CSV table of C-alpha atoms in Angstrom, one decimal:
chain,number,residue,atom,x,y,z
A,1,MET,CA,-130.4,-72.9,-54.0
A,2,GLN,CA,-132.7,-70.7,-52.0
A,3,SER,CA,-131.3,-67.5,-50.5
A,4,THR,CA,-131.5,-67.1,-46.7
A,5,ARG,CA,-134.0,-64.3,-47.1
A,6,SER,CA,-136.1,-66.4,-49.4
A,7,THR,CA,-136.2,-69.3,-47.1
A,8,ALA,CA,-137.1,-67.1,-44.1
A,9,LEU,CA,-140.0,-65.5,-45.9
A,10,SER,CA,-141.3,-68.8,-47.1
A,11,ARG,CA,-141.1,-70.3,-43.6
A,12,ALA,CA,-142.8,-67.3,-42.1
A,13,LEU,CA,-145.7,-67.4,-44.6
A,14,ARG,CA,-146.2,-71.2,-44.2
A,15,THR,CA,-146.2,-70.8,-40.4
A,16,ALA,CA,-148.8,-68.0,-40.7
A,17,VAL,CA,-151.2,-70.2,-42.7
A,18,ARG,CA,-150.9,-73.0,-40.2
A,19,SER,CA,-151.1,-70.9,-37.0
A,20,HIS,CA,-153.7,-68.7,-35.5
A,21,PRO,CA,-152.4,-65.2,-34.7
A,22,PRO,CA,-152.8,-63.7,-31.2
A,23,THR,CA,-156.0,-61.9,-30.7
A,24,ALA,CA,-156.3,-58.3,-29.6
A,25,LYS,CA,-157.8,-59.5,-26.3
A,26,ARG,CA,-154.5,-61.0,-25.2
A,27,HIS,CA,-153.0,-57.5,-25.0
A,28,THR,CA,-154.0,-55.6,-21.9
A,29,SER,CA,-152.7,-52.2,-23.2
A,30,SER,CA,-155.0,-50.1,-25.4
A,31,VAL,CA,-153.9,-48.8,-28.8
A,32,ALA,CA,-153.7,-45.3,-27.3
A,33,LEU,CA,-151.4,-46.4,-24.4
A,34,LEU,CA,-149.2,-48.4,-26.8
A,35,SER,CA,-149.0,-45.5,-29.2
A,36,GLN,CA,-148.2,-43.0,-26.4
A,37,ARG,CA,-145.4,-45.4,-25.3
A,38,PHE,CA,-143.8,-45.4,-28.7
A,39,GLN,CA,-144.3,-41.7,-29.2
A,40,PHE,CA,-142.7,-40.9,-25.9
A,41,GLN,CA,-139.7,-43.1,-26.9
A,42,SER,CA,-139.4,-41.4,-30.2
A,43,GLN,CA,-139.6,-37.9,-28.7
A,44,HIS,CA,-137.0,-38.8,-26.1
A,45,GLN,CA,-134.6,-40.0,-28.9
A,46,GLN,CA,-135.5,-37.1,-31.2
A,47,HIS,CA,-136.3,-34.1,-29.2
A,48,GLN,CA,-137.5,-31.9,-32.0
A,49,PRO,CA,-138.7,-34.1,-34.9
A,50,GLN,CA,-138.8,-32.2,-38.2
A,51,ASN,CA,-140.1,-33.3,-41.6
A,52,ILE,CA,-136.8,-33.0,-43.4
A,53,LEU,CA,-138.4,-34.4,-46.6
A,54,SER,CA,-140.2,-31.0,-47.0
A,55,ARG,CA,-137.2,-28.8,-46.1
A,56,PRO,CA,-135.1,-27.2,-48.8
A,57,ALA,CA,-132.0,-29.2,-49.6
A,58,ALA,CA,-129.7,-26.4,-48.7
A,59,SER,CA,-130.8,-26.5,-45.0
A,60,PHE,CA,-129.8,-30.2,-44.5
A,61,THR,CA,-127.3,-31.1,-41.8
A,62,PRO,CA,-124.2,-33.2,-42.7
A,63,SER,CA,-124.7,-36.7,-44.0
A,64,LEU,CA,-126.4,-39.2,-41.7
A,65,THR,CA,-124.0,-41.8,-43.2
A,66,GLN,CA,-121.8,-40.7,-40.3
A,67,GLN,CA,-124.2,-42.4,-38.0
A,68,THR,CA,-123.8,-46.1,-37.0
A,69,ARG,CA,-125.2,-48.4,-39.7
A,70,HIS,CA,-127.6,-51.2,-38.7
A,71,ALA,CA,-127.3,-54.3,-40.9
A,72,SER,CA,-130.6,-55.9,-41.8
A,73,SER,CA,-131.2,-59.5,-42.5
A,74,SER,CA,-133.9,-62.1,-42.1
A,75,THR,CA,-131.4,-64.2,-40.1
A,76,THR,CA,-131.0,-61.5,-37.5
A,77,PRO,CA,-131.5,-63.1,-34.0
A,78,GLN,CA,-134.9,-62.3,-32.7
A,79,THR,CA,-133.5,-60.4,-29.7
A,80,ASP,CA,-131.7,-58.0,-32.2
A,81,LEU,CA,-134.7,-57.4,-34.4
A,82,GLN,CA,-135.8,-53.7,-34.8
A,83,LYS,CA,-139.3,-52.4,-34.4
A,84,THR,CA,-141.1,-50.2,-36.8
A,85,PRO,CA,-143.0,-47.2,-35.4
A,86,LEU,CA,-146.2,-49.2,-35.7
A,87,TYR,CA,-145.0,-52.3,-33.7
A,88,TYR,CA,-147.3,-51.8,-30.7
A,89,LEU,CA,-150.2,-50.9,-33.0
A,90,HIS,CA,-149.7,-54.3,-34.8
A,91,LEU,CA,-149.8,-56.1,-31.4
A,92,SER,CA,-153.0,-54.3,-30.4
A,93,HIS,CA,-154.7,-55.4,-33.6
A,94,GLY,CA,-153.7,-59.1,-33.2
A,95,GLY,CA,-150.8,-59.0,-35.5
A,96,LYS,CA,-148.8,-62.2,-35.8
A,97,MET,CA,-145.2,-60.9,-35.8
A,98,VAL,CA,-142.3,-62.7,-37.6
A,99,PRO,CA,-138.7,-61.8,-38.3
A,100,PHE,CA,-138.3,-60.2,-41.7
A,101,GLY,CA,-135.6,-57.9,-43.1
A,102,GLY,CA,-134.2,-57.4,-39.6
A,103,PHE,CA,-137.5,-56.2,-38.1
A,104,HIS,CA,-140.5,-57.6,-36.2
A,105,MET,CA,-143.1,-57.5,-39.0
A,106,PRO,CA,-146.8,-58.7,-39.1
A,107,VAL,CA,-147.4,-61.6,-41.4
A,108,GLN,CA,-151.2,-61.5,-40.8
A,109,TYR,CA,-153.8,-60.3,-38.3
A,110,SER,CA,-156.5,-61.9,-36.2
A,111,SER,CA,-159.3,-60.2,-38.1
A,112,LEU,CA,-158.6,-61.8,-41.5
A,113,GLY,CA,-156.7,-64.8,-42.9
A,114,VAL,CA,-154.1,-64.2,-45.6
A,115,ALA,CA,-156.4,-65.1,-48.5
A,116,GLN,CA,-159.3,-63.0,-47.0
A,117,SER,CA,-156.9,-60.1,-46.5
A,118,HIS,CA,-155.7,-60.4,-50.1
A,119,LEU,CA,-159.3,-60.3,-51.4
A,120,PHE,CA,-160.2,-57.4,-49.1
A,121,THR,CA,-157.4,-55.4,-50.6
A,122,ARG,CA,-158.7,-56.0,-54.1
A,123,SER,CA,-162.3,-55.0,-53.2
A,124,HIS,CA,-161.8,-52.3,-50.5
A,125,ALA,CA,-158.5,-51.1,-49.0
A,126,SER,CA,-155.7,-52.3,-46.9
A,127,LEU,CA,-152.9,-50.6,-45.0
A,128,PHE,CA,-149.5,-52.1,-45.0
A,129,ASP,CA,-146.6,-51.1,-42.7
A,130,VAL,CA,-143.6,-50.9,-44.9
A,131,SER,CA,-141.5,-48.8,-42.5
A,132,HIS,CA,-138.8,-51.5,-42.6
A,133,MET,CA,-137.9,-50.3,-46.0
A,134,VAL,CA,-134.9,-48.0,-46.2
A,135,GLN,CA,-135.8,-44.4,-47.0
A,136,ARG,CA,-133.0,-42.0,-47.9
A,137,LEU,CA,-132.4,-38.7,-49.6
A,138,ILE,CA,-129.6,-38.1,-52.1
A,139,LEU,CA,-128.7,-34.5,-52.1
A,140,GLY,CA,-126.4,-31.9,-53.6
A,141,PRO,CA,-125.6,-30.4,-57.0
A,142,GLY,CA,-124.2,-33.8,-58.2
A,143,ALA,CA,-127.2,-35.9,-57.0
A,144,ALA,CA,-128.7,-36.6,-60.5
A,145,ALA,CA,-125.4,-37.4,-62.1
A,146,PHE,CA,-124.3,-39.6,-59.2
A,147,LEU,CA,-127.6,-41.6,-59.4
A,148,GLU,CA,-127.0,-41.9,-63.2
A,149,ARG,CA,-123.7,-43.6,-62.5
A,150,ILE,CA,-125.1,-46.3,-60.2
A,151,THR,CA,-128.5,-46.7,-61.9
A,152,PRO,CA,-129.8,-46.8,-65.5
A,153,SER,CA,-132.3,-44.0,-64.8
A,154,ASP,CA,-132.4,-40.6,-66.5
A,155,CYS,CA,-132.5,-38.6,-63.3
A,156,LYS,CA,-131.6,-35.3,-64.9
A,157,ASN,CA,-134.7,-35.3,-67.1
A,158,LEU,CA,-137.1,-36.9,-64.6
A,159,GLU,CA,-139.9,-34.5,-63.8
A,160,THR,CA,-140.0,-33.0,-60.4
A,161,HIS,CA,-142.3,-35.1,-58.1
A,162,LYS,CA,-142.2,-38.0,-60.5
A,163,SER,CA,-141.0,-41.5,-59.6
A,164,THR,CA,-139.3,-44.3,-61.5
A,165,LEU,CA,-138.6,-47.9,-60.7
A,166,SER,CA,-134.8,-48.4,-61.0
A,167,ALA,CA,-132.0,-50.7,-60.0
A,168,LEU,CA,-128.6,-50.3,-58.2
A,169,MET,CA,-126.3,-51.9,-60.7
A,170,THR,CA,-123.5,-54.2,-59.6
A,171,LEU,CA,-120.0,-52.8,-59.6
A,172,ASP,CA,-118.5,-55.6,-61.6
A,173,GLY,CA,-119.8,-54.3,-64.8
A,174,LYS,CA,-121.7,-57.4,-65.6
A,175,GLY,CA,-125.1,-55.7,-65.6
A,176,GLY,CA,-126.5,-57.5,-62.5
A,177,ILE,CA,-129.0,-55.9,-60.1
A,178,SER,CA,-127.5,-55.2,-56.6
A,179,ASP,CA,-131.0,-54.0,-55.4
A,180,ASP,CA,-134.2,-52.6,-56.9
A,181,THR,CA,-135.3,-49.2,-55.9
A,182,ILE,CA,-137.8,-46.4,-56.4
A,183,ILE,CA,-136.4,-43.0,-57.1
A,184,THR,CA,-138.5,-39.8,-56.7
A,185,LYS,CA,-137.2,-36.4,-57.9
A,186,LEU,CA,-138.1,-33.8,-55.3
A,187,ALA,CA,-135.9,-31.0,-56.7
A,188,GLU,CA,-132.9,-30.7,-59.1
A,189,ASP,CA,-130.6,-31.5,-56.2
A,190,LYS,CA,-132.9,-33.7,-54.1
A,191,PHE,CA,-133.9,-37.3,-54.7
A,192,TYR,CA,-136.0,-39.6,-52.4
A,193,VAL,CA,-134.8,-43.2,-52.8
A,194,VAL,CA,-136.4,-46.3,-51.2
A,195,THR,CA,-134.5,-49.6,-51.1
A,196,ASN,CA,-135.1,-53.0,-49.6
A,197,ALA,CA,-134.8,-53.8,-45.9
A,198,GLY,CA,-133.1,-57.1,-46.5
A,199,CYS,CA,-130.4,-55.3,-48.5
A,200,ARG,CA,-129.8,-52.5,-45.9
A,201,GLY,CA,-126.3,-53.4,-44.9
A,202,LYS,CA,-125.2,-54.2,-48.5
A,203,ASP,CA,-126.8,-51.0,-49.9
A,204,ASN,CA,-125.4,-48.8,-47.1
A,205,ASN,CA,-121.9,-50.0,-47.9
A,206,TYR,CA,-122.5,-49.6,-51.6
A,207,ILE,CA,-123.7,-46.1,-51.4
A,208,ASP,CA,-121.1,-45.0,-48.9
A,209,ARG,CA,-118.3,-46.3,-51.0
A,210,GLU,CA,-119.7,-45.0,-54.3
A,211,MET,CA,-120.4,-41.6,-52.8
A,212,ALA,CA,-116.9,-41.2,-51.4
A,213,LYS,CA,-115.5,-42.2,-54.8
A,214,TRP,CA,-117.8,-39.7,-56.5
A,215,ASN,CA,-116.9,-36.8,-54.3
A,216,THR,CA,-113.2,-37.6,-54.7
A,217,GLU,CA,-113.5,-37.5,-58.5
A,218,MET,CA,-116.2,-34.9,-59.0
A,219,GLY,CA,-116.3,-32.8,-55.8
A,220,HIS,CA,-113.8,-30.3,-57.2
A,221,GLU,CA,-116.1,-29.6,-60.1
A,222,GLY,CA,-118.9,-28.4,-57.8
A,223,LEU,CA,-120.8,-31.7,-58.0
A,224,LYS,CA,-120.6,-32.9,-54.4
A,225,VAL,CA,-123.3,-35.2,-53.2
A,226,ARG,CA,-124.4,-36.4,-49.7
A,227,GLU,CA,-127.0,-38.6,-48.1
A,228,GLU,CA,-129.6,-38.4,-45.4
A,229,GLN,CA,-131.0,-41.7,-44.2
A,230,LEU,CA,-134.5,-41.4,-42.6
A,231,ASP,CA,-133.9,-43.8,-39.8
A,232,GLY,CA,-137.0,-44.4,-37.6
A,233,TRP,CA,-139.4,-42.9,-40.1
A,234,GLY,CA,-142.7,-44.5,-40.9
A,235,LEU,CA,-143.8,-45.6,-44.4
A,236,VAL,CA,-147.3,-46.9,-44.9
A,237,ALA,CA,-149.0,-48.1,-48.1
A,238,VAL,CA,-152.8,-47.7,-48.5
A,239,GLN,CA,-153.8,-49.9,-51.3
A,240,GLY,CA,-157.1,-50.8,-53.0
A,241,PRO,CA,-160.1,-49.2,-54.8
A,242,LYS,CA,-161.1,-47.3,-51.6
A,243,ALA,CA,-157.6,-45.9,-51.0
A,244,GLU,CA,-158.2,-42.5,-52.7
A,245,GLU,CA,-161.5,-41.9,-50.9
A,246,ILE,CA,-159.9,-42.7,-47.5
A,247,LEU,CA,-156.8,-40.6,-48.1
A,248,GLN,CA,-158.9,-37.7,-49.4
A,249,GLY,CA,-161.1,-37.8,-46.3
A,250,VAL,CA,-158.2,-37.2,-43.9
A,251,LEU,CA,-156.4,-34.5,-45.8
A,252,ALA,CA,-156.2,-31.3,-43.8
A,253,GLU,CA,-155.9,-28.8,-46.7
A,254,GLU,CA,-158.6,-27.8,-49.1
A,255,GLY,CA,-157.7,-27.8,-52.8
A,256,VAL,CA,-155.7,-31.0,-52.8
A,257,ASP,CA,-157.5,-33.0,-55.5
A,258,LEU,CA,-156.1,-36.6,-55.5
A,259,LYS,CA,-157.8,-37.2,-58.9
A,260,LYS,CA,-155.1,-35.0,-60.4
A,261,LEU,CA,-152.3,-37.1,-58.8
A,262,LEU,CA,-151.5,-39.8,-61.3
A,263,PHE,CA,-149.6,-43.1,-60.9
A,264,GLY,CA,-145.9,-42.3,-60.4
A,265,GLY,CA,-146.6,-38.8,-59.1
A,266,SER,CA,-146.1,-37.4,-55.6
A,267,LEU,CA,-147.0,-34.3,-53.6
A,268,TYR,CA,-146.8,-32.9,-50.1
A,269,ALA,CA,-150.0,-32.7,-48.0
A,270,LYS,CA,-151.0,-32.5,-44.3
A,271,VAL,CA,-153.2,-35.0,-42.6
A,272,LYS,CA,-155.7,-34.6,-39.8
A,273,TYR,CA,-155.3,-36.9,-36.9
A,274,GLY,CA,-155.7,-37.4,-33.1
A,275,GLY,CA,-158.6,-35.1,-32.3
A,276,GLY,CA,-157.7,-32.0,-34.2
A,277,LYS,CA,-154.0,-32.4,-34.7
A,278,VAL,CA,-152.5,-31.7,-38.1
A,279,SER,CA,-149.4,-33.5,-39.4
A,280,SER,CA,-146.4,-31.8,-40.9
A,281,PRO,CA,-146.3,-31.9,-44.7
A,282,LEU,CA,-146.1,-35.6,-45.7
A,283,LEU,CA,-144.6,-36.9,-48.9
A,284,ILE,CA,-147.5,-38.9,-50.6
A,285,SER,CA,-146.7,-41.0,-53.6
A,286,ARG,CA,-149.3,-42.6,-55.9
A,287,GLY,CA,-148.2,-46.2,-56.6
A,288,GLY,CA,-147.6,-49.4,-54.8
A,289,TYR,CA,-146.8,-53.0,-54.9
A,290,THR,CA,-150.2,-54.7,-55.2
A,291,GLY,CA,-151.3,-53.8,-58.6
A,292,GLU,CA,-154.2,-51.8,-57.1
A,293,ASP,CA,-154.5,-48.0,-57.0
A,294,GLY,CA,-152.9,-46.7,-53.9
A,295,PHE,CA,-150.5,-44.4,-52.1
A,296,GLU,CA,-147.3,-44.7,-50.0
A,297,ILE,CA,-146.9,-42.1,-47.3
A,298,SER,CA,-143.6,-41.2,-45.6
A,299,ILE,CA,-144.2,-40.0,-42.0
A,300,PRO,CA,-141.9,-38.6,-39.3
A,301,PRO,CA,-141.4,-40.9,-36.3
A,302,ALA,CA,-143.5,-39.0,-33.8
A,303,GLU,CA,-146.5,-38.8,-36.2
A,304,THR,CA,-146.6,-42.3,-37.6
A,305,VAL,CA,-149.0,-43.9,-35.2
A,306,GLY,CA,-151.4,-40.9,-35.2
A,307,VAL,CA,-151.5,-40.7,-39.0
A,308,THR,CA,-152.0,-44.4,-39.4
A,309,GLU,CA,-154.9,-44.4,-36.9
A,310,ALA,CA,-156.4,-41.6,-39.0
A,311,PHE,CA,-156.6,-43.9,-42.0
A,312,LEU,CA,-157.9,-46.8,-39.9
A,313,ALA,CA,-160.7,-44.5,-38.5
A,314,ALA,CA,-162.6,-45.0,-41.8
A,315,GLY,CA,-163.6,-48.3,-40.2
A,316,PRO,CA,-163.0,-52.0,-40.8
A,317,GLU,CA,-165.7,-52.1,-43.5
A,318,GLU,CA,-163.5,-49.9,-45.6
A,319,ILE,CA,-159.9,-50.5,-44.6
A,320,GLN,CA,-158.0,-53.2,-42.7
A,321,LEU,CA,-154.4,-53.8,-41.7
A,322,ALA,CA,-152.7,-56.3,-43.9
A,323,GLY,CA,-149.4,-58.2,-43.4
A,324,LEU,CA,-146.6,-59.8,-45.3
A,325,GLY,CA,-148.7,-62.8,-46.4
A,326,ALA,CA,-151.2,-60.8,-48.4
A,327,ARG,CA,-148.5,-58.5,-49.6
A,328,ASP,CA,-146.6,-61.4,-51.2
A,329,SER,CA,-149.6,-62.9,-53.0
A,330,LEU,CA,-150.8,-59.5,-54.2
A,331,ARG,CA,-147.4,-58.6,-55.6
A,332,LEU,CA,-147.1,-61.9,-57.4
A,333,GLU,CA,-150.6,-61.5,-59.0
A,334,ALA,CA,-149.4,-58.1,-60.1
A,335,GLY,CA,-146.2,-59.6,-61.6
A,336,MET,CA,-144.0,-57.7,-59.3
A,337,CYS,CA,-140.5,-58.9,-58.4
A,338,LEU,CA,-139.1,-59.5,-54.9
A,339,TYR,CA,-135.4,-59.0,-54.5
A,340,GLY,CA,-133.6,-62.1,-53.3
A,341,HIS,CA,-136.2,-64.2,-55.1
A,342,ASP,CA,-136.9,-62.9,-58.6
A,343,LEU,CA,-134.0,-60.5,-58.8
A,344,ASN,CA,-130.4,-60.8,-57.6
A,345,ASP,CA,-126.8,-59.8,-58.4
A,346,SER,CA,-126.5,-62.2,-61.3
A,347,ILE,CA,-129.8,-61.2,-63.1
A,348,THR,CA,-129.8,-58.3,-65.5
A,349,PRO,CA,-132.8,-55.9,-66.0
A,350,VAL,CA,-133.2,-57.3,-69.6
A,351,GLU,CA,-133.4,-60.9,-68.4
A,352,ALA,CA,-135.9,-59.8,-65.7
A,353,GLY,CA,-138.2,-58.2,-68.2
A,354,LEU,CA,-137.4,-54.8,-66.8
A,355,SER,CA,-135.9,-53.2,-70.0
A,356,TRP,CA,-138.6,-50.5,-69.7
A,357,ILE,CA,-136.9,-49.0,-66.7
A,358,ILE,CA,-134.0,-48.0,-69.0
A,359,PRO,CA,-135.1,-44.9,-71.0
A,360,LYS,CA,-134.2,-44.4,-74.6
A,361,GLU,CA,-131.5,-41.8,-73.7
A,362,ARG,CA,-129.6,-44.4,-71.7
A,363,ARG,CA,-129.6,-47.4,-74.0
A,364,SER,CA,-126.1,-46.9,-75.5
A,365,GLU,CA,-122.9,-48.7,-74.5
A,366,ASN,CA,-121.4,-45.4,-73.3
A,367,ALA,CA,-124.5,-44.4,-71.2
A,368,GLY,CA,-122.2,-44.1,-68.2
A,369,TYR,CA,-123.8,-46.4,-65.6
A,370,TYR,CA,-122.2,-49.6,-64.4
A,371,GLY,CA,-122.8,-52.4,-66.8
A,372,ALA,CA,-124.1,-50.2,-69.6
A,373,ASP,CA,-122.1,-51.9,-72.3
A,374,VAL,CA,-123.5,-55.3,-71.3
A,375,ILE,CA,-127.1,-54.1,-71.1
A,376,ALA,CA,-126.9,-52.2,-74.4
A,377,LYS,CA,-125.9,-55.5,-76.2
A,378,GLN,CA,-128.6,-57.5,-74.4
A,379,LEU,CA,-131.3,-55.0,-75.5
A,380,VAL,CA,-130.8,-56.0,-79.1
A,381,PRO,CA,-132.2,-59.5,-79.6
A,382,ARG,CA,-130.1,-62.1,-81.4
A,383,SER,CA,-132.6,-62.1,-84.3
A,384,LYS,CA,-131.5,-58.5,-85.0
A,385,GLY,CA,-127.8,-59.0,-84.6
A,386,GLY,CA,-127.4,-58.3,-80.9
A,387,VAL,CA,-126.4,-60.5,-78.0
A,388,GLY,CA,-129.9,-60.8,-76.6
A,389,VAL,CA,-130.4,-62.9,-73.5
A,390,HIS,CA,-130.3,-66.7,-72.8
A,391,ARG,CA,-133.1,-66.6,-70.1
A,392,ARG,CA,-136.2,-64.6,-69.5
A,393,ARG,CA,-138.5,-64.0,-66.5
A,394,ILE,CA,-141.9,-65.5,-67.2
A,395,GLY,CA,-145.3,-66.2,-65.5
A,396,LEU,CA,-146.8,-69.6,-65.2
A,397,LEU,CA,-150.2,-71.1,-64.5
A,398,VAL,CA,-149.6,-74.5,-62.7
A,399,GLU,CA,-152.0,-77.5,-62.4
A,400,GLY,CA,-152.2,-79.5,-59.3
A,401,ALA,CA,-150.0,-78.6,-56.3
A,402,PRO,CA,-148.6,-75.1,-56.2
A,403,ALA,CA,-145.0,-74.7,-57.4
A,404,ARG,CA,-142.7,-73.0,-54.9
A,405,GLU,CA,-139.4,-71.3,-55.2
A,406,GLY,CA,-136.6,-73.6,-56.4
A,407,ALA,CA,-138.9,-75.9,-58.4
A,408,GLU,CA,-137.3,-77.0,-61.7
A,409,ILE,CA,-139.0,-76.1,-65.0
A,410,VAL,CA,-138.6,-78.8,-67.6
A,411,SER,CA,-139.9,-79.6,-71.1
A,412,ARG,CA,-143.0,-81.9,-71.5
A,413,SER,CA,-141.8,-85.5,-71.4
A,414,GLU,CA,-144.2,-86.8,-74.0
A,415,ASP,CA,-143.8,-89.7,-76.5
A,416,GLY,CA,-141.0,-91.2,-74.4
A,417,LYS,CA,-138.7,-88.2,-74.8
A,418,GLU,CA,-136.5,-87.3,-71.9
A,419,ALA,CA,-137.4,-84.0,-70.3
A,420,ILE,CA,-135.0,-81.1,-70.7
A,421,SER,CA,-134.2,-78.6,-67.9
A,422,LEU,CA,-135.4,-75.2,-68.9
A,423,GLY,CA,-135.3,-73.0,-65.8
A,424,THR,CA,-136.3,-72.5,-62.2
A,425,VAL,CA,-139.3,-71.1,-60.3
A,426,THR,CA,-138.5,-68.0,-58.2
A,427,SER,CA,-141.9,-67.3,-56.7
A,428,GLY,CA,-145.1,-69.2,-56.5
A,429,CYS,CA,-148.4,-69.4,-54.6
A,430,PRO,CA,-152.1,-70.1,-55.0
A,431,SER,CA,-153.8,-67.0,-56.4
A,432,PRO,CA,-156.8,-66.0,-54.2
A,433,SER,CA,-158.2,-63.8,-57.1
A,434,LEU,CA,-158.0,-66.5,-59.8
A,435,GLY,CA,-158.4,-69.6,-57.8
A,436,LYS,CA,-155.4,-71.1,-59.6
A,437,ASN,CA,-151.8,-71.7,-58.8
A,438,ILE,CA,-149.4,-69.1,-60.2
A,439,ALA,CA,-145.7,-68.8,-60.3
A,440,MET,CA,-142.9,-66.7,-61.7
A,441,GLY,CA,-139.5,-67.9,-62.8
A,442,TYR,CA,-136.7,-67.9,-65.4
A,443,ILE,CA,-136.8,-70.0,-68.6
A,444,LYS,CA,-134.5,-70.5,-71.5
A,445,ASP,CA,-135.0,-68.0,-74.3
A,446,GLY,CA,-137.2,-69.4,-77.0
A,447,PHE,CA,-139.5,-71.1,-74.5
A,448,HIS,CA,-140.7,-67.8,-73.0
A,449,LYS,CA,-143.7,-67.2,-75.3
A,450,ALA,CA,-147.1,-67.2,-73.8
A,451,GLY,CA,-148.9,-70.5,-74.4
A,452,THR,CA,-145.7,-72.6,-74.2
A,453,GLU,CA,-146.5,-75.8,-72.3
A,454,VAL,CA,-144.0,-77.1,-69.8
A,455,ASP,CA,-143.7,-79.3,-66.7
A,456,ILE,CA,-142.7,-78.2,-63.2
A,457,LEU,CA,-141.2,-80.7,-60.8
A,458,VAL,CA,-143.1,-80.4,-57.6
A,459,ARG,CA,-141.8,-82.7,-54.9
A,460,GLY,CA,-140.2,-84.7,-57.8
A,461,ARG,CA,-143.5,-85.1,-59.7
A,462,PRO,CA,-144.1,-83.3,-63.0
A,463,ARG,CA,-147.0,-80.9,-62.9
A,464,LYS,CA,-148.4,-79.4,-66.1
A,465,ALA,CA,-147.9,-75.7,-66.5
A,466,VAL,CA,-148.3,-73.1,-69.2
A,467,VAL,CA,-146.3,-69.9,-69.8
A,468,THR,CA,-148.6,-66.9,-69.4
A,469,LYS,CA,-148.3,-63.1,-69.7
A,470,MET,CA,-148.0,-61.0,-66.5
A,471,PRO,CA,-149.6,-59.4,-64.6
A,472,PHE,CA,-151.8,-62.4,-63.8
A,473,VAL,CA,-154.5,-60.0,-62.6
A,474,PRO,CA,-155.0,-56.7,-64.5
A,475,THR,CA,-153.5,-53.7,-62.7
A,476,LYS,CA,-155.6,-50.7,-61.7
A,477,TYR,CA,-153.1,-47.9,-61.4
A,478,TRP,CA,-154.7,-44.4,-61.7
A,479,LYS,CA,-153.4,-42.8,-64.9
A,480,GLY,CA,-156.2,-40.4,-65.4
A,481,THR,CA,-159.7,-40.6,-67.0
A,482,ALA,CA,-159.7,-43.0,-69.9
A,483,PRO,CA,-160.3,-41.3,-73.3
A,484,ALA,CA,-163.9,-41.2,-74.5
């Protein structure tokens, strides 16, 4: 059964394909006026905005968890939806806005259709507004150890300014994924953590509860921990082969060589914007969700519009805004999971093909994170005496009509044999890059090997499909010059 978030996203994407987005001509206000309007609102709410990401941890104010939490859901009534700092900029560029993750988000723009935007990202660069994601800082002398209780990551030994994909583990000890996350170590006592917008309420409750428990148990040992949630901050992703050149062109400081910043790394740098203005130091992380080289930039509220416009100033021949539609097809081609679709509370990292997020040092049953004993047994396949897993996440190439989420995967019904149910599709769409239908799903262990032929029931009719390795399209992450 599809989750509410899944159904809402699918409906939004189908609507975008069928509908024509509003054009920029329909909006009488200029980008500048719309930007000024939002900046005035931001400054009124936050009189002296500061880049707390770049401040030392010791100078932080008490935890922002004391502030009112705002639950986020795709089912939030439209009147209750929040706006990102770039909401008015989206409108001025003809963005077709839909409810997603509790926010008004652009699904596409008037300049390019979803498939065209997808291909433009692969050949040039696109800018995605991902400010709906939850940005938070986990701080204090116990920060690394606290994160190692709720995730399988090795935060103590993670290098400063390095990131890792991780997961908040369910508290029931069964090894499920409560949410996926990116953790960046900024200092020994300071971690930048990004989680999903649609899990905002759930994650806030999870972290509040676990943090209180931790401080009760470990606070007397000098390992207290606290949180700062960066509400209202911008987060933009510049993705594509032109991304480095565009970002390098707006940096305000000499000596920052982005070639030296590899995939999974981060740094602080200032950006030129708005006719001579210079931003505060921004956290720039090399990575992304599209499979392309790119960067994600965290920006204080009052600077988000200006910094974004600085990137767009490279011109539409080099960079364009892109929405949820292209983001979804790009991430699927890259073999990336979407929480609520390909991951959920009942799926473990091993089943999801994410064993690589668990470092060698944390693969024992007594590793100390929730569900470690279950995960440790799953990591050893049955052929080697372990428990292994009974299902695995796989990629599929599908003939005929595209297979959508919820479609059943069955064995080939040849020679009069009755088809056997093998699993379920969790994501699927036509691939603009390949010109083929692709899908992701879970299948019974033993049928997961590349080349295995199966059928997928699309509207009740069997469609031929073959299990294939992911990513569907080779990734282009920058990991340094290839050896000669």
